[in-house]
mmCIF file of C-alpha atoms in Angstrom:
data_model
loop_
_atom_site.group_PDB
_atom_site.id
_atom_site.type_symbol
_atom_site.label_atom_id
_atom_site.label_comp_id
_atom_site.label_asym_id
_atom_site.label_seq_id
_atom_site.Cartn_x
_atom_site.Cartn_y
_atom_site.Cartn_z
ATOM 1 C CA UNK R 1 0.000 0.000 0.000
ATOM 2 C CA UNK R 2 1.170 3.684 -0.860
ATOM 3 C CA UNK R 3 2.163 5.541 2.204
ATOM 4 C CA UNK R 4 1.390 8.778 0.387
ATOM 5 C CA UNK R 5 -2.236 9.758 0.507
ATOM 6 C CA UNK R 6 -1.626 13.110 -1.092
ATOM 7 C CA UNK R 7 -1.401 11.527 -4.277
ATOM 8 C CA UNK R 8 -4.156 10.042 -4.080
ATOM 9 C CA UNK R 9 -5.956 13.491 -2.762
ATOM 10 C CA UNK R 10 -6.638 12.534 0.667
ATOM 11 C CA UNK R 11 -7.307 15.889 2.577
ATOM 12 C CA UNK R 12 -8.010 16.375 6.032
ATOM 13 C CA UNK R 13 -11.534 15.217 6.161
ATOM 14 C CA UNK R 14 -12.781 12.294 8.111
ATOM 15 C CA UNK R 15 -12.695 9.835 4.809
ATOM 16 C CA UNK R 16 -13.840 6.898 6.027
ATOM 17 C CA UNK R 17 -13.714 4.377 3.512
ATOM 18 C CA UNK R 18 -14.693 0.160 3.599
ATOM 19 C CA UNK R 19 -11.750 -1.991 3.133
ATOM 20 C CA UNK R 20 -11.936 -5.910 3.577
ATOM 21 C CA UNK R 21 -10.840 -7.574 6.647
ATOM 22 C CA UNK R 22 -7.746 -9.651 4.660
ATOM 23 C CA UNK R 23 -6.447 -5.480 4.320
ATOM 24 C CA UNK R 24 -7.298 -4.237 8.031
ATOM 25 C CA UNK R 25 -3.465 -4.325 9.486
ATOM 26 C CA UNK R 26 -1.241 -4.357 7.393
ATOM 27 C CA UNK R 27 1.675 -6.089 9.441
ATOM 28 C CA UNK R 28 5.279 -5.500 8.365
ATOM 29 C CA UNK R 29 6.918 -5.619 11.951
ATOM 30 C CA UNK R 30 8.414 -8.354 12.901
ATOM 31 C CA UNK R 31 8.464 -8.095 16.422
ATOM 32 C CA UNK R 32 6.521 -5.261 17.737
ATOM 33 C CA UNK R 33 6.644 -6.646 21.336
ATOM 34 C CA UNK R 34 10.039 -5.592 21.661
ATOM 35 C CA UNK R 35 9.620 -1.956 20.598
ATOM 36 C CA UNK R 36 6.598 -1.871 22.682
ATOM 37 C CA UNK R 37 7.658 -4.028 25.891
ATOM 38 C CA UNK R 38 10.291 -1.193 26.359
ATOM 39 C CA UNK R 39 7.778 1.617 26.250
ATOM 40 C CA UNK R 40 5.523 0.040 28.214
ATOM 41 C CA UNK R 41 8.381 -0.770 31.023
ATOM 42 C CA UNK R 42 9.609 2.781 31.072
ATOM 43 C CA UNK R 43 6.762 4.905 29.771
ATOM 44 C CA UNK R 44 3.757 3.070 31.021
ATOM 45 C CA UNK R 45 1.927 6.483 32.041
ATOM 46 C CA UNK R 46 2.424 7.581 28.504
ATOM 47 C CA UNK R 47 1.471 5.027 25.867
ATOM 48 C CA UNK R 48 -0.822 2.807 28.432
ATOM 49 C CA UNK R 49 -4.619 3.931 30.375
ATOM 50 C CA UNK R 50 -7.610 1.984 31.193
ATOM 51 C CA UNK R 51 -10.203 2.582 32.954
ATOM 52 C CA UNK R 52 -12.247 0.079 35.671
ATOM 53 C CA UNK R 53 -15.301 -1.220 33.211
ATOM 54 C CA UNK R 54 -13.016 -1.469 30.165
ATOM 55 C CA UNK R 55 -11.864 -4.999 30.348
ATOM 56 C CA UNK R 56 -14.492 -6.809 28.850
ATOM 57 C CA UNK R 57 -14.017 -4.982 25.346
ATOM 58 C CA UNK R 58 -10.168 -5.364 25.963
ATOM 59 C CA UNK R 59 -11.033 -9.110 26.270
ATOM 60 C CA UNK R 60 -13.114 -8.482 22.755
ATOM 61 C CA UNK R 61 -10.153 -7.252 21.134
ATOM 62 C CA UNK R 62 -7.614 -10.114 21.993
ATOM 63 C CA UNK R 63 -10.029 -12.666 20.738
ATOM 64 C CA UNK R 64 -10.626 -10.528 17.701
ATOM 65 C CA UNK R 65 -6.893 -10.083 16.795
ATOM 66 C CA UNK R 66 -5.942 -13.757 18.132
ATOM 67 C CA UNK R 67 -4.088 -13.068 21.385
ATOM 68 C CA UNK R 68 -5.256 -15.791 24.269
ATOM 69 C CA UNK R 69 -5.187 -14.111 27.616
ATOM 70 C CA UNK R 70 -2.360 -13.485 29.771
ATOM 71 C CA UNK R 71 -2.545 -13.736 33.202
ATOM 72 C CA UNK R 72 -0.056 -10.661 33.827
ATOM 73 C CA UNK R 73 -0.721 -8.260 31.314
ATOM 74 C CA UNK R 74 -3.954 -6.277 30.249
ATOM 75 C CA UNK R 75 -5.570 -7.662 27.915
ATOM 76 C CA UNK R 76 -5.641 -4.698 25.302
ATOM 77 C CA UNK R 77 -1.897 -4.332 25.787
ATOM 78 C CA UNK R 78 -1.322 -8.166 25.382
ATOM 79 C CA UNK R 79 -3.152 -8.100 21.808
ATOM 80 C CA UNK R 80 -1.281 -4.843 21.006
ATOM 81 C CA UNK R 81 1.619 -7.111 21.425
ATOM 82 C CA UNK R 82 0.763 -9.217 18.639
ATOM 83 C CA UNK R 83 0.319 -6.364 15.985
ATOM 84 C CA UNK R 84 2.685 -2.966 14.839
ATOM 85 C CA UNK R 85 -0.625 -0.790 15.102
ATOM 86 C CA UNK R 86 -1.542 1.182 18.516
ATOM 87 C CA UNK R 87 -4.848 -0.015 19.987
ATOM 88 C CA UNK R 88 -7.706 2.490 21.275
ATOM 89 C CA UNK R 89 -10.476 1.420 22.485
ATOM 90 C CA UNK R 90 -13.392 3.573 22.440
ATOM 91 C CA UNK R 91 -16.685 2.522 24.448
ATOM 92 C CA UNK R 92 -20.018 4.650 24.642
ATOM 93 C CA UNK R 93 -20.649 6.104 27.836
ATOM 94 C CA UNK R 94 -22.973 8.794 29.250
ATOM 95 C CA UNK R 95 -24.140 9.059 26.085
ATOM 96 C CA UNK R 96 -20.872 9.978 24.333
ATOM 97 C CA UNK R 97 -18.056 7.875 22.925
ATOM 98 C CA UNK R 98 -15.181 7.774 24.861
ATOM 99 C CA UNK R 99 -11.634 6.080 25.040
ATOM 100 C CA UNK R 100 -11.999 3.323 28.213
ATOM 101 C CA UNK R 101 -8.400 1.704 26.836
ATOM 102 C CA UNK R 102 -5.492 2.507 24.963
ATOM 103 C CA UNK R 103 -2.107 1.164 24.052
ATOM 104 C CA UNK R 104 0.178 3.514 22.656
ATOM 105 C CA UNK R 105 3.571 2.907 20.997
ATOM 106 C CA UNK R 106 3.623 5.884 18.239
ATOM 107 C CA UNK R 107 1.841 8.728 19.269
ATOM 108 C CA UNK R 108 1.523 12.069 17.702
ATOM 109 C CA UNK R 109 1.902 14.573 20.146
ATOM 110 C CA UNK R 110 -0.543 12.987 22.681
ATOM 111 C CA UNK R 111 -0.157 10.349 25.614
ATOM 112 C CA UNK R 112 -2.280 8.017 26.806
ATOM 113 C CA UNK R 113 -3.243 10.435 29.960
ATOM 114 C CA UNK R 114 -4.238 13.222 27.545
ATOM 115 C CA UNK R 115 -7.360 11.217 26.098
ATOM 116 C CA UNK R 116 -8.090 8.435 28.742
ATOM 117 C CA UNK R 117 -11.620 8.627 29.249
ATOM 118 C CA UNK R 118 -12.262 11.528 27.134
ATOM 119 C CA UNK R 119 -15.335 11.640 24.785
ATOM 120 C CA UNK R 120 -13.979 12.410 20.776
ATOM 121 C CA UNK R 121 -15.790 16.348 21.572
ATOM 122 C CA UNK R 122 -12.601 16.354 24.317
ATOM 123 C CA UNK R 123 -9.909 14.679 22.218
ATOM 124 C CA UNK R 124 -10.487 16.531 18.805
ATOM 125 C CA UNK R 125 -11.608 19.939 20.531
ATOM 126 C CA UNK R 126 -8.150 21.656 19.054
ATOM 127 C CA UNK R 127 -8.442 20.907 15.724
ATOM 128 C CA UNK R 128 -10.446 24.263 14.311
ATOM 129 C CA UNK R 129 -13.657 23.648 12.775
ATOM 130 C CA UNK R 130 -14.133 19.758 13.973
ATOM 131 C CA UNK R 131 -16.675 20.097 16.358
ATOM 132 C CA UNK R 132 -18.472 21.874 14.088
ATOM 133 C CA UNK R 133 -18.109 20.300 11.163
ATOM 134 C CA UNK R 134 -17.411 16.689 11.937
ATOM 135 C CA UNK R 135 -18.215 16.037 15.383
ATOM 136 C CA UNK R 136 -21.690 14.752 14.352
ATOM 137 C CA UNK R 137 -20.619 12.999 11.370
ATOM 138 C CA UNK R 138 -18.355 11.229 13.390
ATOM 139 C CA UNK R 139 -20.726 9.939 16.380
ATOM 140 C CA UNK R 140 -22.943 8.928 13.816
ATOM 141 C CA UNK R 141 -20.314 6.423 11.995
ATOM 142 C CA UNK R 142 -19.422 5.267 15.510
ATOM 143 C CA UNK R 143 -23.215 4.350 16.114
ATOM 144 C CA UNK R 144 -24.007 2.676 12.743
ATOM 145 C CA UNK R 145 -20.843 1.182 12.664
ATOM 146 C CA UNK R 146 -21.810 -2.992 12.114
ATOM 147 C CA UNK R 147 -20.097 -6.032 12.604
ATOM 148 C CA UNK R 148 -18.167 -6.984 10.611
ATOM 149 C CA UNK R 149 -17.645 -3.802 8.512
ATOM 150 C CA UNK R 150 -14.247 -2.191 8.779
ATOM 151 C CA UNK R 151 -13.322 1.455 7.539
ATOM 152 C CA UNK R 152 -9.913 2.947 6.949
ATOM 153 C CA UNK R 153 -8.496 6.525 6.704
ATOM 154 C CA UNK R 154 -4.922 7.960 6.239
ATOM 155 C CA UNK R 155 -3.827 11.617 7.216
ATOM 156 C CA UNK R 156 -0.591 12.993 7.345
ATOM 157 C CA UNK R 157 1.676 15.911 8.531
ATOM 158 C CA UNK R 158 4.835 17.562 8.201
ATOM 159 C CA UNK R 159 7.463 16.825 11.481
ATOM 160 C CA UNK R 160 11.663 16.981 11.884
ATOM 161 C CA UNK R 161 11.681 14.060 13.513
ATOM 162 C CA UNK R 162 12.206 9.914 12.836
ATOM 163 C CA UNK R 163 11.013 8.671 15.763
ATOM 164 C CA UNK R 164 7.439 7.027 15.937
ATOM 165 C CA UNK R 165 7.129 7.788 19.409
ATOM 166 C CA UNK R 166 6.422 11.221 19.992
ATOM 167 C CA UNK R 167 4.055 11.879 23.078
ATOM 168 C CA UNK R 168 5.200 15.940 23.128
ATOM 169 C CA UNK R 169 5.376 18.183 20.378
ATOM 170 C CA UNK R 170 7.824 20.452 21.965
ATOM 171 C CA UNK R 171 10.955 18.874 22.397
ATOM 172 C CA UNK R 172 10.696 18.221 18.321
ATOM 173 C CA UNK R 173 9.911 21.201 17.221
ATOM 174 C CA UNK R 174 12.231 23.194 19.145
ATOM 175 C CA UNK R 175 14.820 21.968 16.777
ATOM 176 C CA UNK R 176 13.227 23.370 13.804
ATOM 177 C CA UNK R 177 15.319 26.419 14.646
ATOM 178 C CA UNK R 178 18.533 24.492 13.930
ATOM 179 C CA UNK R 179 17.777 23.511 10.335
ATOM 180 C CA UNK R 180 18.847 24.939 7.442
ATOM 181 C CA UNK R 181 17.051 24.585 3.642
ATOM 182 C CA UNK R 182 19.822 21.937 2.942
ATOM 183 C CA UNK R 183 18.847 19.595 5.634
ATOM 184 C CA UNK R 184 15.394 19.122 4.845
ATOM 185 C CA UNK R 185 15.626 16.228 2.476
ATOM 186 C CA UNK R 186 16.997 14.208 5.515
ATOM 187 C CA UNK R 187 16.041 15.971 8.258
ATOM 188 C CA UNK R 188 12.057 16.468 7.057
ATOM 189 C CA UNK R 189 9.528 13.560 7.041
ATOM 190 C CA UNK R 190 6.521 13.139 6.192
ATOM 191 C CA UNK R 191 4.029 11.596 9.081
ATOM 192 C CA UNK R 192 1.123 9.057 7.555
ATOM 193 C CA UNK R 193 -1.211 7.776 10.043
ATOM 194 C CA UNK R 194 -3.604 5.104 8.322
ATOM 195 C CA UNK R 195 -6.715 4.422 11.265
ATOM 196 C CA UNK R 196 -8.917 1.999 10.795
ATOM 197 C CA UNK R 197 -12.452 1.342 13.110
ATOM 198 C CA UNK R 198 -14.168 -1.413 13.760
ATOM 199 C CA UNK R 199 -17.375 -2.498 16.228
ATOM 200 C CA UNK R 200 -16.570 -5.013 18.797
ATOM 201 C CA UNK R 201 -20.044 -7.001 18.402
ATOM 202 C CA UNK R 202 -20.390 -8.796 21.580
ATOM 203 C CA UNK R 203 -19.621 -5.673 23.653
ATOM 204 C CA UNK R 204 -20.882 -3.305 21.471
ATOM 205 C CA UNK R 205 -17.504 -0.345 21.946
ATOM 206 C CA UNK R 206 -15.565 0.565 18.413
ATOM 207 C CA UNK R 207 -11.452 -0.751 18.368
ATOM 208 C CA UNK R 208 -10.108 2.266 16.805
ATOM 209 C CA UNK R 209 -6.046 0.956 15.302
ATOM 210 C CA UNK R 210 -3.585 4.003 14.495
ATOM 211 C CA UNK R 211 -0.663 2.788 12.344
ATOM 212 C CA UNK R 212 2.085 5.480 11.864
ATOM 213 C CA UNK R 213 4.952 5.315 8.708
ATOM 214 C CA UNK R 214 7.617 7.931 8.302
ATOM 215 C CA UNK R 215 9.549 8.491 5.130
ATOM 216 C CA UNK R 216 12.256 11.735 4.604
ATOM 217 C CA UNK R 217 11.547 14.291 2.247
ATOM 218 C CA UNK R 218 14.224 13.008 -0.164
ATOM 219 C CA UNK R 219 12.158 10.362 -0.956
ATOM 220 C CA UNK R 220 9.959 12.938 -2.923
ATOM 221 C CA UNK R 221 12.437 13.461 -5.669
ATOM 222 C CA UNK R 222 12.256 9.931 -6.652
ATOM 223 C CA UNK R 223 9.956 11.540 -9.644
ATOM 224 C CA UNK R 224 8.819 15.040 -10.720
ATOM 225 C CA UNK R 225 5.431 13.419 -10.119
ATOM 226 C CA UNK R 226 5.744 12.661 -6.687
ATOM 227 C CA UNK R 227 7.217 15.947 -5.620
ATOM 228 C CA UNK R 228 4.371 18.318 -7.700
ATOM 229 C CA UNK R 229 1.553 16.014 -6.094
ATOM 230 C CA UNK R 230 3.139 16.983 -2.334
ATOM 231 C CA UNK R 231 3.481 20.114 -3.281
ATOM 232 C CA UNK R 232 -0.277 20.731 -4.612
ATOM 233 C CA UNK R 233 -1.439 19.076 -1.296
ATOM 234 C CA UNK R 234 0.787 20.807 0.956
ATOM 235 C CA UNK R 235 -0.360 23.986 -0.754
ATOM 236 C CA UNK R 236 -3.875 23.620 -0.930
ATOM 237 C CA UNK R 237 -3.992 21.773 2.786
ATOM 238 C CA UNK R 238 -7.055 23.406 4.262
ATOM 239 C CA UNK R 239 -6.076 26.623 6.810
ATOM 240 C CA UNK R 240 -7.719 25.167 9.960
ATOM 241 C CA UNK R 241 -6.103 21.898 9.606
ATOM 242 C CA UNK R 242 -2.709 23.279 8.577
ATOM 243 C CA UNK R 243 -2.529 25.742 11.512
ATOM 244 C CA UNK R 244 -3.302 22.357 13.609
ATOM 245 C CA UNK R 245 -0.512 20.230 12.414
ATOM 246 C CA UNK R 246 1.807 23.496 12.998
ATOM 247 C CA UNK R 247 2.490 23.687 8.787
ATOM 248 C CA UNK R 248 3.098 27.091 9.537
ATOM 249 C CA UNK R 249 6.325 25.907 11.666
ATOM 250 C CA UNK R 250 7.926 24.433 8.448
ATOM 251 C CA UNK R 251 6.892 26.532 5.834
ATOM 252 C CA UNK R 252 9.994 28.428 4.602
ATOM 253 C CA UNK R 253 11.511 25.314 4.863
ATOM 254 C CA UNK R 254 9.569 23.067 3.335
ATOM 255 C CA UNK R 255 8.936 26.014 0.466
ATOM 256 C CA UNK R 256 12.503 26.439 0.026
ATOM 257 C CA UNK R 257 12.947 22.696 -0.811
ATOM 258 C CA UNK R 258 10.146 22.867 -3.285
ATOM 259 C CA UNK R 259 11.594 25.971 -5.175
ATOM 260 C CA UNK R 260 14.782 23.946 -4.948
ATOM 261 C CA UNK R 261 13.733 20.989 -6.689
ATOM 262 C CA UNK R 262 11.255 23.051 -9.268
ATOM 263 C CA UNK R 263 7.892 23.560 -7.975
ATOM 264 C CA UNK R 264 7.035 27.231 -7.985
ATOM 265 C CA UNK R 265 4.526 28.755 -5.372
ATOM 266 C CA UNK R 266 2.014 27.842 -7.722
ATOM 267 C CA UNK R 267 -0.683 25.216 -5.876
ATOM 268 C CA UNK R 268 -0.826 23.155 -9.293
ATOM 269 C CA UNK R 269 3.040 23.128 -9.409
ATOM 270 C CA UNK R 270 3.009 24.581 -12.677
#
């Protein structure tokens, strides 16, 4: 699968779209217990949360993914074991949807603390416009959602950094200062997040998978195509969702790469 949904114009919208379950993780990692075990021994507070009534879905999930119980782990974290993607469980509540369980090993800019047992109103209240405009949308695909159906998105951003984990924003991007416009095709990456959601039938909650794959800016020259369809989507990236993924942080330097390599300030990189 391309790890580049700007070709394919992916914007910033919710995009939920039906895949088949033989696509739903895509694997890859050979041993993702390793790279998680570690977090999870010295990071526990920021890539692992549950809260008291959660275990029955975590149960859900383990059976769903394949994972038989373990006597001394969670069970969410055990199946999160088995698979490179992070694990959020999201259970209805009070009449909202909100994350009850969560295993984190790639985070963008958020630990586990920041959206335990938050409804999605909480978690996606920064992001201009989404309450607004999605927020309904949203709770409505999360309450139709049937068994057995699985949908997929990708996103992406802009980051100096490339590490997956990233709970904090500002230790990265207080290096931004230290780069100069011939860095960027090493020291610039492009962030794609595919998600995926799918309802947990016997307890009814929606297992919400976050998959994250980074890939420096070099790798944009590898054709003239490639590097005019990043520019048209990095220049036509809607303003609320750009000022939310901090574009605004990289722009002379992601501009000055462009120019660089060809593409004028033009949005259809002619």
């Amino acid at each position: 699968m391309s790890h580049r949904p700007w070709e394919e114009g992916a914007d910033f919208a919710i995009g939920l779209a039906p895949i088949d379950e033989a696509r739903w993780l895509e694997g890859g990692e050979a041993d993702p217990a390793a790279r998680k075990d570690a977090l999870y021994a010295h990071h526990r507070d920021l890539v692992w949360g549950e809260t008291a009534a959660s275990r029955p879905g975590q149960k859900e999930v383990a059976a769903l993914i394949g994972v038989a119980p373990a006597a001394d782990l969670p069970p969410l974290y055990a199946a999160s074991r088995a698979v490179a993607d992070d694990l959020v469980l999201v259970e209805k509540a009070g009449g909202h949807w909100r994350v009850s369980a969560l295993s984190l090993s790639a985070p963008t800019f958020f630990t586990a603390a920041d959206v335990l047992g938050k409804s999605l109103a909480d978690i996606h209240g920064p992001v201009n416009g989404f309450n607004d405009r999605f927020l309904v949308r949203l709770a409505r695909i999360f309450d139709g959602l049937r068994p057995g159906l699985i949908l997929q998105r990708r996103n992406w951003s802009v980051v100096n950094s490339d590490q997956s984990f990233t709970p904090f924003s500002a230790p990265v991007r207080a290096r931004i200062a230290e780069m100069s416009p011939g860095d960027v095709g090493q020291a610039l990456f492009t962030r794609v997040e595919r998600q995926t959601v799918r309802r947990l039938p016997d307890t009814g909650g929606v297992l919400f998978t976050i998959r994250v794959w980074l890939t420096p800016f070099a790798a944009l020259l590898e054709s003239p195509e490639r590097l005019a369809a990043f520019a048209r989507a990095w220049r036509s990236a809607a303003p609320d969702f750009a000022a939310y993924k901090g574009f605004h942080l990289y722009a002379e330097l992601v501009e000055s790469f462009l120019r660089a390599h060809g593409e004028s300030h033009s949005v259809n990189g002619a």
